[in-house]
GROMACS .gro file of C-alpha atoms in nm:
model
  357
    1UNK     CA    1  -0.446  -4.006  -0.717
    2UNK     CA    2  -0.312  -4.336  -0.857
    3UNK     CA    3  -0.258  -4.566  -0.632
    4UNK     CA    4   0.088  -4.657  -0.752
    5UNK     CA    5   0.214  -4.315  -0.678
    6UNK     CA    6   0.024  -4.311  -0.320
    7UNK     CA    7   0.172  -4.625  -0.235
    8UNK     CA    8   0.531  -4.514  -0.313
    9UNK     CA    9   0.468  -4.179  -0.042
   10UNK     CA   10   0.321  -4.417   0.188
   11UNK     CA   11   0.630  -4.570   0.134
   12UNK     CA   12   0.865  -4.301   0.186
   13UNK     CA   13   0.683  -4.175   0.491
   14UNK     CA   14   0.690  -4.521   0.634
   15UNK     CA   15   1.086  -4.486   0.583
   16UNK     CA   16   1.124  -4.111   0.824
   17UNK     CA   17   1.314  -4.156   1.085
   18UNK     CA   18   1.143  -4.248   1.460
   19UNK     CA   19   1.180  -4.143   1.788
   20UNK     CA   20   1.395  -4.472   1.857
   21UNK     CA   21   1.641  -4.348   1.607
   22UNK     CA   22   1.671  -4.005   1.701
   23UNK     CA   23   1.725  -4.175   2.087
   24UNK     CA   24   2.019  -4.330   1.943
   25UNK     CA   25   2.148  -4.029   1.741
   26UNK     CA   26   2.160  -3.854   2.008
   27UNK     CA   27   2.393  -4.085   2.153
   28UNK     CA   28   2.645  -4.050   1.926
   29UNK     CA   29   2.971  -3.887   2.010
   30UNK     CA   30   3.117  -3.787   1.641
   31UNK     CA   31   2.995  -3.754   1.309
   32UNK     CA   32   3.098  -4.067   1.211
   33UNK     CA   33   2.860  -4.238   1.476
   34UNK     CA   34   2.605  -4.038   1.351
   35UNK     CA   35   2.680  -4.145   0.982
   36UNK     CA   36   2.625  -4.521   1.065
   37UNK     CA   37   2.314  -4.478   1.276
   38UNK     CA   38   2.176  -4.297   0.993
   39UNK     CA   39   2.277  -4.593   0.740
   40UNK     CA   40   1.937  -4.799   0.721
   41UNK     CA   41   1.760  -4.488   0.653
   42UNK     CA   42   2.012  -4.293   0.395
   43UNK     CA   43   2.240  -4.546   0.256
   44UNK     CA   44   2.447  -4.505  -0.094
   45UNK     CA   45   2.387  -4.149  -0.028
   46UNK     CA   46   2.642  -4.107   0.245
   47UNK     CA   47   2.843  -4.358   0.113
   48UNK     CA   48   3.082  -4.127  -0.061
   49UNK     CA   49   3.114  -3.885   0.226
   50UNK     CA   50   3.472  -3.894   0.351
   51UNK     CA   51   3.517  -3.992   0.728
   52UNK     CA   52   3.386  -3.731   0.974
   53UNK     CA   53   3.219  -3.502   0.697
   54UNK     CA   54   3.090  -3.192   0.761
   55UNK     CA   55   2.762  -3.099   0.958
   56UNK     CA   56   2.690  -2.907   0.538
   57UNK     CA   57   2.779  -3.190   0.346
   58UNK     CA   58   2.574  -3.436   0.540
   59UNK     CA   59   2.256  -3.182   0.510
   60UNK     CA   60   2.336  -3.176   0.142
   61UNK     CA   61   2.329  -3.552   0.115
   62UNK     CA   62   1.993  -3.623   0.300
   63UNK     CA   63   1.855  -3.333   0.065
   64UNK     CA   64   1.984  -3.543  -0.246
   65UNK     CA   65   1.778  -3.843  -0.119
   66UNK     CA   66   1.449  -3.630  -0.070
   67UNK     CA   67   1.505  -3.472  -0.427
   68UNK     CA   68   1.604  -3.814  -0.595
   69UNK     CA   69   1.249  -3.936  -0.420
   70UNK     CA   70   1.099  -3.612  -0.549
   71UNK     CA   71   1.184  -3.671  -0.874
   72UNK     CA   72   1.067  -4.047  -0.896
   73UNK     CA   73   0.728  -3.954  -0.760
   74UNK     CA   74   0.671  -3.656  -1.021
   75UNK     CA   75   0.763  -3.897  -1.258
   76UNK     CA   76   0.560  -4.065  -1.245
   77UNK     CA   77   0.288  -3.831  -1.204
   78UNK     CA   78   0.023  -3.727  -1.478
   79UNK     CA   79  -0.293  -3.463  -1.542
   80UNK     CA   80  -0.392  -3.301  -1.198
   81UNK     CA   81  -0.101  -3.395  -0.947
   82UNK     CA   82   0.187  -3.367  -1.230
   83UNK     CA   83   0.061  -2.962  -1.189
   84UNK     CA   84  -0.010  -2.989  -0.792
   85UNK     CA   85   0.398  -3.150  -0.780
   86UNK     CA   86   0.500  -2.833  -0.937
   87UNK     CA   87   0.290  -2.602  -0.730
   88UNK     CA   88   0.512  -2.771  -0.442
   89UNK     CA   89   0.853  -2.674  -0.602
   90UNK     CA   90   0.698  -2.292  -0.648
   91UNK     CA   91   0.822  -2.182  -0.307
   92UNK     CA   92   1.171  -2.302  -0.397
   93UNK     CA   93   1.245  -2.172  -0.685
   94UNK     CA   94   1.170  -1.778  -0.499
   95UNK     CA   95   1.439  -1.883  -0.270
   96UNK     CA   96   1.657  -1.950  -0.512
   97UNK     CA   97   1.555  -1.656  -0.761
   98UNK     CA   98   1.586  -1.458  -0.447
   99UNK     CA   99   1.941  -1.545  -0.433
  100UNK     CA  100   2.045  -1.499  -0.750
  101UNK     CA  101   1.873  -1.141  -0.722
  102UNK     CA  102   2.103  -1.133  -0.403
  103UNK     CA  103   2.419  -1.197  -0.612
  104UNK     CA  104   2.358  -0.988  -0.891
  105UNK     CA  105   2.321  -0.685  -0.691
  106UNK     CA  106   2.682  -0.748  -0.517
  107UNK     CA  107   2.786  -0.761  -0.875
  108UNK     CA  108   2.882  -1.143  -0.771
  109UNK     CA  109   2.919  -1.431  -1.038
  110UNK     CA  110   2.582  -1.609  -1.016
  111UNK     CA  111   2.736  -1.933  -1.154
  112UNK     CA  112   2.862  -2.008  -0.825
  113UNK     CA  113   2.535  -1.908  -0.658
  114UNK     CA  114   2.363  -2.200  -0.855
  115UNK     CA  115   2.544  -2.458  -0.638
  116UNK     CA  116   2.386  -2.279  -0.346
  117UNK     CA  117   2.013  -2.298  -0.525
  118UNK     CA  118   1.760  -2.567  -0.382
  119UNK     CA  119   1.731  -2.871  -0.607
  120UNK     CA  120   1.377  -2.853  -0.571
  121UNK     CA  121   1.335  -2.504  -0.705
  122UNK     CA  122   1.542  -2.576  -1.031
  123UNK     CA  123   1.391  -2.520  -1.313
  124UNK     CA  124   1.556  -2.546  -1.670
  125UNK     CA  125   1.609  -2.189  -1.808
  126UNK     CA  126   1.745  -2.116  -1.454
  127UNK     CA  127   2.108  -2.051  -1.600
  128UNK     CA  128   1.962  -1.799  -1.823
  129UNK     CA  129   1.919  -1.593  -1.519
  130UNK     CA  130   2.295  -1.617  -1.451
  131UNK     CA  131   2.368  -1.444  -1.790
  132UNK     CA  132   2.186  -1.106  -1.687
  133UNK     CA  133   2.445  -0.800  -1.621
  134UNK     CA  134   2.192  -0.612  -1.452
  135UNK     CA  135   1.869  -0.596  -1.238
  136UNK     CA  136   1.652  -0.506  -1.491
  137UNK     CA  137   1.755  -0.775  -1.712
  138UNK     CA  138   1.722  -1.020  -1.432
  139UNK     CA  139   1.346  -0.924  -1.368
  140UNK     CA  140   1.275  -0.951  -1.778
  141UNK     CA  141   1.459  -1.291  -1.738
  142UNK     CA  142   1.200  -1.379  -1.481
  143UNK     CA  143   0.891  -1.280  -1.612
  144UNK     CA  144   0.983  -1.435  -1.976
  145UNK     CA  145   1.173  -1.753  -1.874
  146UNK     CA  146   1.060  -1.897  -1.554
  147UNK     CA  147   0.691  -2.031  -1.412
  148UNK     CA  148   0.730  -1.742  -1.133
  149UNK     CA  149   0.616  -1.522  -1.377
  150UNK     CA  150   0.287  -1.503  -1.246
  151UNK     CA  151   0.386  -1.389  -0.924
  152UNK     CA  152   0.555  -1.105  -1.037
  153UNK     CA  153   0.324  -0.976  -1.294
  154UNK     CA  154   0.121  -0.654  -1.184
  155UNK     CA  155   0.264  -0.633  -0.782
  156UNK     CA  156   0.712  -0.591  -0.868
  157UNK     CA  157   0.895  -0.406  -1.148
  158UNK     CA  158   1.253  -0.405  -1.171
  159UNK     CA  159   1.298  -0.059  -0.957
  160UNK     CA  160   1.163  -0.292  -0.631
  161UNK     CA  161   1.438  -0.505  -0.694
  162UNK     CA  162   1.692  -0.283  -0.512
  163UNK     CA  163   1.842  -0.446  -0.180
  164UNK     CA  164   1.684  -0.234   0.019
  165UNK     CA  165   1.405  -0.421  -0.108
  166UNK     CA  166   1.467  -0.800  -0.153
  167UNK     CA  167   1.291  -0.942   0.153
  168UNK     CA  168   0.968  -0.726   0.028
  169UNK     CA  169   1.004  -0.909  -0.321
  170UNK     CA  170   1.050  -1.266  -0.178
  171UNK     CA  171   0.719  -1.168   0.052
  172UNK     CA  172   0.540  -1.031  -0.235
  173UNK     CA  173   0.592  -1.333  -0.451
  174UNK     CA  174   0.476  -1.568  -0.157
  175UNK     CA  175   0.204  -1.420  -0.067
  176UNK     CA  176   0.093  -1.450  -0.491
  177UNK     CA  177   0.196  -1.787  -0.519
  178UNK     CA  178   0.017  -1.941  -0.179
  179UNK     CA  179  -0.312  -1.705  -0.292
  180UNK     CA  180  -0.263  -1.875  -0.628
  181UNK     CA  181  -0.192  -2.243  -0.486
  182UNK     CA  182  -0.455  -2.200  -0.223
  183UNK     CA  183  -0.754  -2.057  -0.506
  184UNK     CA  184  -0.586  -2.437  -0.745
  185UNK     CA  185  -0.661  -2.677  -0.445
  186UNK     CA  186  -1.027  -2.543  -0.414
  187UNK     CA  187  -1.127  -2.459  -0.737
  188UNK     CA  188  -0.947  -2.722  -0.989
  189UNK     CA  189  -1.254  -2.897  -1.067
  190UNK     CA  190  -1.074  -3.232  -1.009
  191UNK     CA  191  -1.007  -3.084  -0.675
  192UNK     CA  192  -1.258  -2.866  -0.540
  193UNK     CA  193  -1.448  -3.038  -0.272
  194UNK     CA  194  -1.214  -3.320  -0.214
  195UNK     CA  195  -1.026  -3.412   0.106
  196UNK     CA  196  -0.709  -3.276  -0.112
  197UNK     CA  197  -0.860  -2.912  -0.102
  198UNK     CA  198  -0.997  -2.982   0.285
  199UNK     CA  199  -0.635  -3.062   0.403
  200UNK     CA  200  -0.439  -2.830   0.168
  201UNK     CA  201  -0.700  -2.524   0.298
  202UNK     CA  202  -0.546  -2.620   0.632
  203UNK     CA  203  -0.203  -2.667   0.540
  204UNK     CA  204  -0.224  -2.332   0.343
  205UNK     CA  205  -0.399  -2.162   0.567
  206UNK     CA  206  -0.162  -2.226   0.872
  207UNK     CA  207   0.151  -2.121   0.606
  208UNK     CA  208  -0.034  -1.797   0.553
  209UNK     CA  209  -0.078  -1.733   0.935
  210UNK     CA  210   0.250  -1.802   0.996
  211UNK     CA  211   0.396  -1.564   0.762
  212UNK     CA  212   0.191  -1.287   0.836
  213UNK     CA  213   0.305  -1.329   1.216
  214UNK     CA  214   0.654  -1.400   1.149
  215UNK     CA  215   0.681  -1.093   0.884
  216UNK     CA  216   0.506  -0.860   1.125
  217UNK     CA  217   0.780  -0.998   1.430
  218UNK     CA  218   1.061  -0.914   1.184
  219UNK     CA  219   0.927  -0.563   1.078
  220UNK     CA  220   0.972  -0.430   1.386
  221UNK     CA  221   1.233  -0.212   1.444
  222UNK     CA  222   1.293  -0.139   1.044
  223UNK     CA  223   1.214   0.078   0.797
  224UNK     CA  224   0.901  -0.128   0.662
  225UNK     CA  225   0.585   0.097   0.705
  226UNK     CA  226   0.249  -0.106   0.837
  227UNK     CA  227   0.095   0.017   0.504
  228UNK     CA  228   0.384  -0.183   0.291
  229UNK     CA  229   0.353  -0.473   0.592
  230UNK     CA  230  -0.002  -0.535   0.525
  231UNK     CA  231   0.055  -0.575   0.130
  232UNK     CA  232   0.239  -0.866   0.251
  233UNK     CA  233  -0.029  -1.049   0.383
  234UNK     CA  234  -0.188  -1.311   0.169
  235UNK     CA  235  -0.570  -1.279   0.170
  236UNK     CA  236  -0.647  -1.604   0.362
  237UNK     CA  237  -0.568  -1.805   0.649
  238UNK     CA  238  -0.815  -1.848   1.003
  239UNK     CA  239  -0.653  -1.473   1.067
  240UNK     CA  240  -0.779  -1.331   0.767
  241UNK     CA  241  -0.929  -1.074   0.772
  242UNK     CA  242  -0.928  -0.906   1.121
  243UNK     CA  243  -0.654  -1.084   1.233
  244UNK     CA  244  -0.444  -0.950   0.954
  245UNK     CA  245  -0.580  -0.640   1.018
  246UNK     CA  246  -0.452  -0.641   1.394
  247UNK     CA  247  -0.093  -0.696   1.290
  248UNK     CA  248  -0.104  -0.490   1.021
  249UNK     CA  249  -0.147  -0.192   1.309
  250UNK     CA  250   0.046  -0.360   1.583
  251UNK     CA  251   0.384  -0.180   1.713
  252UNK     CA  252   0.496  -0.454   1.954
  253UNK     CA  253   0.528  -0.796   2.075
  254UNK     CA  254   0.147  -0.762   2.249
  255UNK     CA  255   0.032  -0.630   1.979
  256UNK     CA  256   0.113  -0.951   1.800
  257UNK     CA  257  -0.064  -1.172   2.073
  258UNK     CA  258  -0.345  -0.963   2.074
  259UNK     CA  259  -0.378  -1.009   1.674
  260UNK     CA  260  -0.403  -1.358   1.732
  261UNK     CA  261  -0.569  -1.403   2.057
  262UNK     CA  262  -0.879  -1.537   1.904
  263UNK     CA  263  -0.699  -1.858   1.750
  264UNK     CA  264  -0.617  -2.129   2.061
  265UNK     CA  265  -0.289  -2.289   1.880
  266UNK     CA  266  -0.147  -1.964   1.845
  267UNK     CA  267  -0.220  -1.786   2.164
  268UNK     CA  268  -0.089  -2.156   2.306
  269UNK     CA  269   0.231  -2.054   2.142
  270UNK     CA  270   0.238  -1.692   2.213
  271UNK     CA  271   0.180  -1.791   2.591
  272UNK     CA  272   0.468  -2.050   2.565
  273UNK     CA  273   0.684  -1.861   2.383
  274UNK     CA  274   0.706  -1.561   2.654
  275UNK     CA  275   0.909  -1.183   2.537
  276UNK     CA  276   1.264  -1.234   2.462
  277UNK     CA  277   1.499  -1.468   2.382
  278UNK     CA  278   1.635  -1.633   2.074
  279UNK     CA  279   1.617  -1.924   1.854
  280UNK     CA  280   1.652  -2.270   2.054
  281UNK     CA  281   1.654  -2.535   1.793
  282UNK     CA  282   1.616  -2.670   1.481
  283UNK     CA  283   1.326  -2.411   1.379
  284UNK     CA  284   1.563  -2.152   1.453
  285UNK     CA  285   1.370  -1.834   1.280
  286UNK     CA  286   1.155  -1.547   1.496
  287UNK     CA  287   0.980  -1.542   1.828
  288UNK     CA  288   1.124  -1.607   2.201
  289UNK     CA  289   1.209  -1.845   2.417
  290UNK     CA  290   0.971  -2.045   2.647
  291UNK     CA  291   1.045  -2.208   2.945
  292UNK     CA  292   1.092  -2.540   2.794
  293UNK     CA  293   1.345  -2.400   2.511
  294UNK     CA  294   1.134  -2.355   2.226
  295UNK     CA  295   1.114  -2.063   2.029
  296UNK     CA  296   0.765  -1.954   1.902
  297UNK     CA  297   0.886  -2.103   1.541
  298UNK     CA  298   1.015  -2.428   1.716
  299UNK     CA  299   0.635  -2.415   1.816
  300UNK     CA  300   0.532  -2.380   1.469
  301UNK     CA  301   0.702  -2.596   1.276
  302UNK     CA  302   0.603  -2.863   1.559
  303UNK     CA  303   0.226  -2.763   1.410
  304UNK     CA  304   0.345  -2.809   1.083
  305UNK     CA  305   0.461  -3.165   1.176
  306UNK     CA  306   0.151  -3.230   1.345
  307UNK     CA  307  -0.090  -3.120   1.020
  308UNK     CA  308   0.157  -3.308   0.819
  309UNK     CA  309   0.125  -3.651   1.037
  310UNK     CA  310  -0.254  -3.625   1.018
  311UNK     CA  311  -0.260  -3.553   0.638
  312UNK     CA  312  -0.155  -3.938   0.610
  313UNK     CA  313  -0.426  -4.100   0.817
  314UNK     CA  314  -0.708  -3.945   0.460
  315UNK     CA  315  -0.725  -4.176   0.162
  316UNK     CA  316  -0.640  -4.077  -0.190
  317UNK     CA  317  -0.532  -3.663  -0.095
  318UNK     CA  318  -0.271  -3.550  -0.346
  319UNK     CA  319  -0.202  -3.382   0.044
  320UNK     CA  320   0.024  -3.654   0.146
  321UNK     CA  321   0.296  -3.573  -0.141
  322UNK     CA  322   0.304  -3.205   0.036
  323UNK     CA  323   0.314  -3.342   0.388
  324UNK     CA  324   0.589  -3.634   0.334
  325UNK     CA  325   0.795  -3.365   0.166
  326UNK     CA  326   0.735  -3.132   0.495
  327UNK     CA  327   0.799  -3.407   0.713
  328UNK     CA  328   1.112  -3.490   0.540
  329UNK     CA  329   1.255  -3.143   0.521
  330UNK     CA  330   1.250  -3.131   0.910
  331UNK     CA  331   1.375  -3.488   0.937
  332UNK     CA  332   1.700  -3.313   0.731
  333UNK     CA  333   1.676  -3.021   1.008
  334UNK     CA  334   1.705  -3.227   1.288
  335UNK     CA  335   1.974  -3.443   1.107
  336UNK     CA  336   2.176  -3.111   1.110
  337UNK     CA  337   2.117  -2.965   1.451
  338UNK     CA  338   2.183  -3.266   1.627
  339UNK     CA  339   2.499  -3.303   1.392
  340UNK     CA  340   2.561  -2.966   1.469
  341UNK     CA  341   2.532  -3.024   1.842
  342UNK     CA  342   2.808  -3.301   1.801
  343UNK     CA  343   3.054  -3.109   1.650
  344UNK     CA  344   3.020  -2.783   1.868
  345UNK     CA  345   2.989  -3.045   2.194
  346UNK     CA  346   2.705  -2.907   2.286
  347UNK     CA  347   2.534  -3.211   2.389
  348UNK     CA  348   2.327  -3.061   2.671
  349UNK     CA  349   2.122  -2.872   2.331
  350UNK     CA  350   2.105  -3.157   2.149
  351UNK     CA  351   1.793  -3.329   2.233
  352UNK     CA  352   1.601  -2.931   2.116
  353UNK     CA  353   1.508  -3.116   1.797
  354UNK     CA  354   1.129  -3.107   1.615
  355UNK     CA  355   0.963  -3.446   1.688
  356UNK     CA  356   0.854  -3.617   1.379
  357UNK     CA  357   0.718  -3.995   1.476
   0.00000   0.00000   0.00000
């Protein structure tokens, strides 16, 4: 890694926001207050917001600034990270095919569901996709015109692209495309044995694990058989293989904690996280409540942030371009939840943000 382009992320990461700032944003009693606080950090990019903007439109400008610093780093990016930068933008662009697979099967104009794609997951022959009348010429679109094709060659064909079917799709290509990134960090030959594949295994490794957990909590209670559920595992990660095997054959809740019993951060969570409950903060996906307010994702994207943190204190690691874009992303979530919290006046939930530094 250059040390040009590791000095800019040092950079960027050295410009997240701190605890001292999110003290003060939590202070603030409208949007506006929020706006200037957030000035130093964000700039010309809320400069053109009108005056109390909305909670969406001020998520949508701190995205702009991660993507414009996205950008300026792959730029200037060559040989081994150019391809590990677009690895990173992989598991945006299935959102946003995901979507557009969404629209077309309501029949809706997919023009206006490119304004709702991530700017990280665009890729140029995206508006082709917007041009198919049907499902089946969506998925040839896919496999011909996009870099997901990978994913979707020999596990989807068109007929799994029914609705009944989407979140099994979006799954399916995950799991292929973190097998695919996790097999490039440890066996590119620039790569392999390097503290980039060391701290990507464990990056990758805790994405897998969480997915498996948080598809197996969502399975429950639909239609998705354990056979179909396992499928959806990828084939890695510290639970892998008899953890995986556990939750492919739990029915409940335990049966989840007893699947991942063996691994101390998680069974830390589980025991936090209690039965019950609902999303608490800015992680705001599966799992319970604990008894401090945090849901068992709260708990996991407060791993993520940890991993992430730790990935800067390793010299020349293409693993601090994933991590600062991590760390950023829930920077932007706690942004909106405690802009959120302002606008609902619900000021006794606002301080349930992720901690970041």
């Amino acid at each position: 890694m250059c040390s040009y382009v590791e000095g800019i992320v040092r950079g960027y990461r050295n410009g997240l926001l701190t605890n001292a700032n999110y003290s003060n944003m939590t202070q603030c009693e409208t949007i506006d207050d929020l706006k200037l606080q957030l000035g130093p950090a964000y700039g010309d990019f809320l400069a053109s917001l009108p005056p109390n903007p909305s909670t969406s439109s001020l998520a949508a400008k701190a995205t702009e600034k991660l993507v414009a610093e996205f950008r300026y780093v792959r730029a200037n990016a060559t040989g081994t990270l150019a391809k590990f930068m677009d690895y990173l933008t992989y598991g945006y662009m299935i959102d946003n095919v995901a979507l557009l697979i969404t629209g077309t099967l309501h029949e809706r104009d997919t023009r206006e569901l490119l304004d709702r794609c991530h700017p990280l997951g665009w890729f140029e022959t995206m508006p082709v996709l917007c041009v198919a009348t049907n499902i089946e010429e969506l998925y040839n679109s896919v496999l011909i015109e996009t870099p997901l094709a990978p994913f979707f060659k020999g596990s989807l064909s068109h007929q799994d692209l029914d609705e009944l079917n989407i979140e099994i799709v979006r799954n399916t290509l995950y799991k292929n495309y973190l097998e695919d990134f996790h097999n490039f960090v440890n066996t590119h030959a620039e790569l392999s044995g390097t503290p980039t594949a060391e701290v990507m295994s464990e990056i990758l490794e805790f994405e897998a694990d969480r997915r498996a957990i948080n598809i197996t909590l969502n399975s429950f209670g639909t239609e998705l058989s354990k056979q179909d559920r396992n499928k959806l595992y990828p084939s890695f990660g510290r639970l892998y293989p008899e953890g995986t095997l556990m939750l492919s054959r739990a029915d409940d809740f335990e049966g989840v904690r007893l699947a991942v019993d063996g691994i101390h951060d998680y069974k830390t969570f589980f025991d936090a996280a209690g039965l019950g409950g609902g999303p608490s903060g800015p992680g705001n996906m599966a799992g319970g409540s604990g008894s401090e307010g945090r849901s068992l994702e709260d708990m996991f994207y407060q791993k993520e942030m940890e991993i992430s943190k730790e990935a800067f204190t390793r010299q020349f690691t293409f693993a601090i371009v994933y991590s600062w874009v991590k760390l950023r992303e829930q920077e932007i979530r706690n942004i909106t939840w405690i802009a959120e919290c302002i606008a609902q006046n619900q000021k006794e939930r606002i301080g349930n943000y992720i901690s970041v530094f």
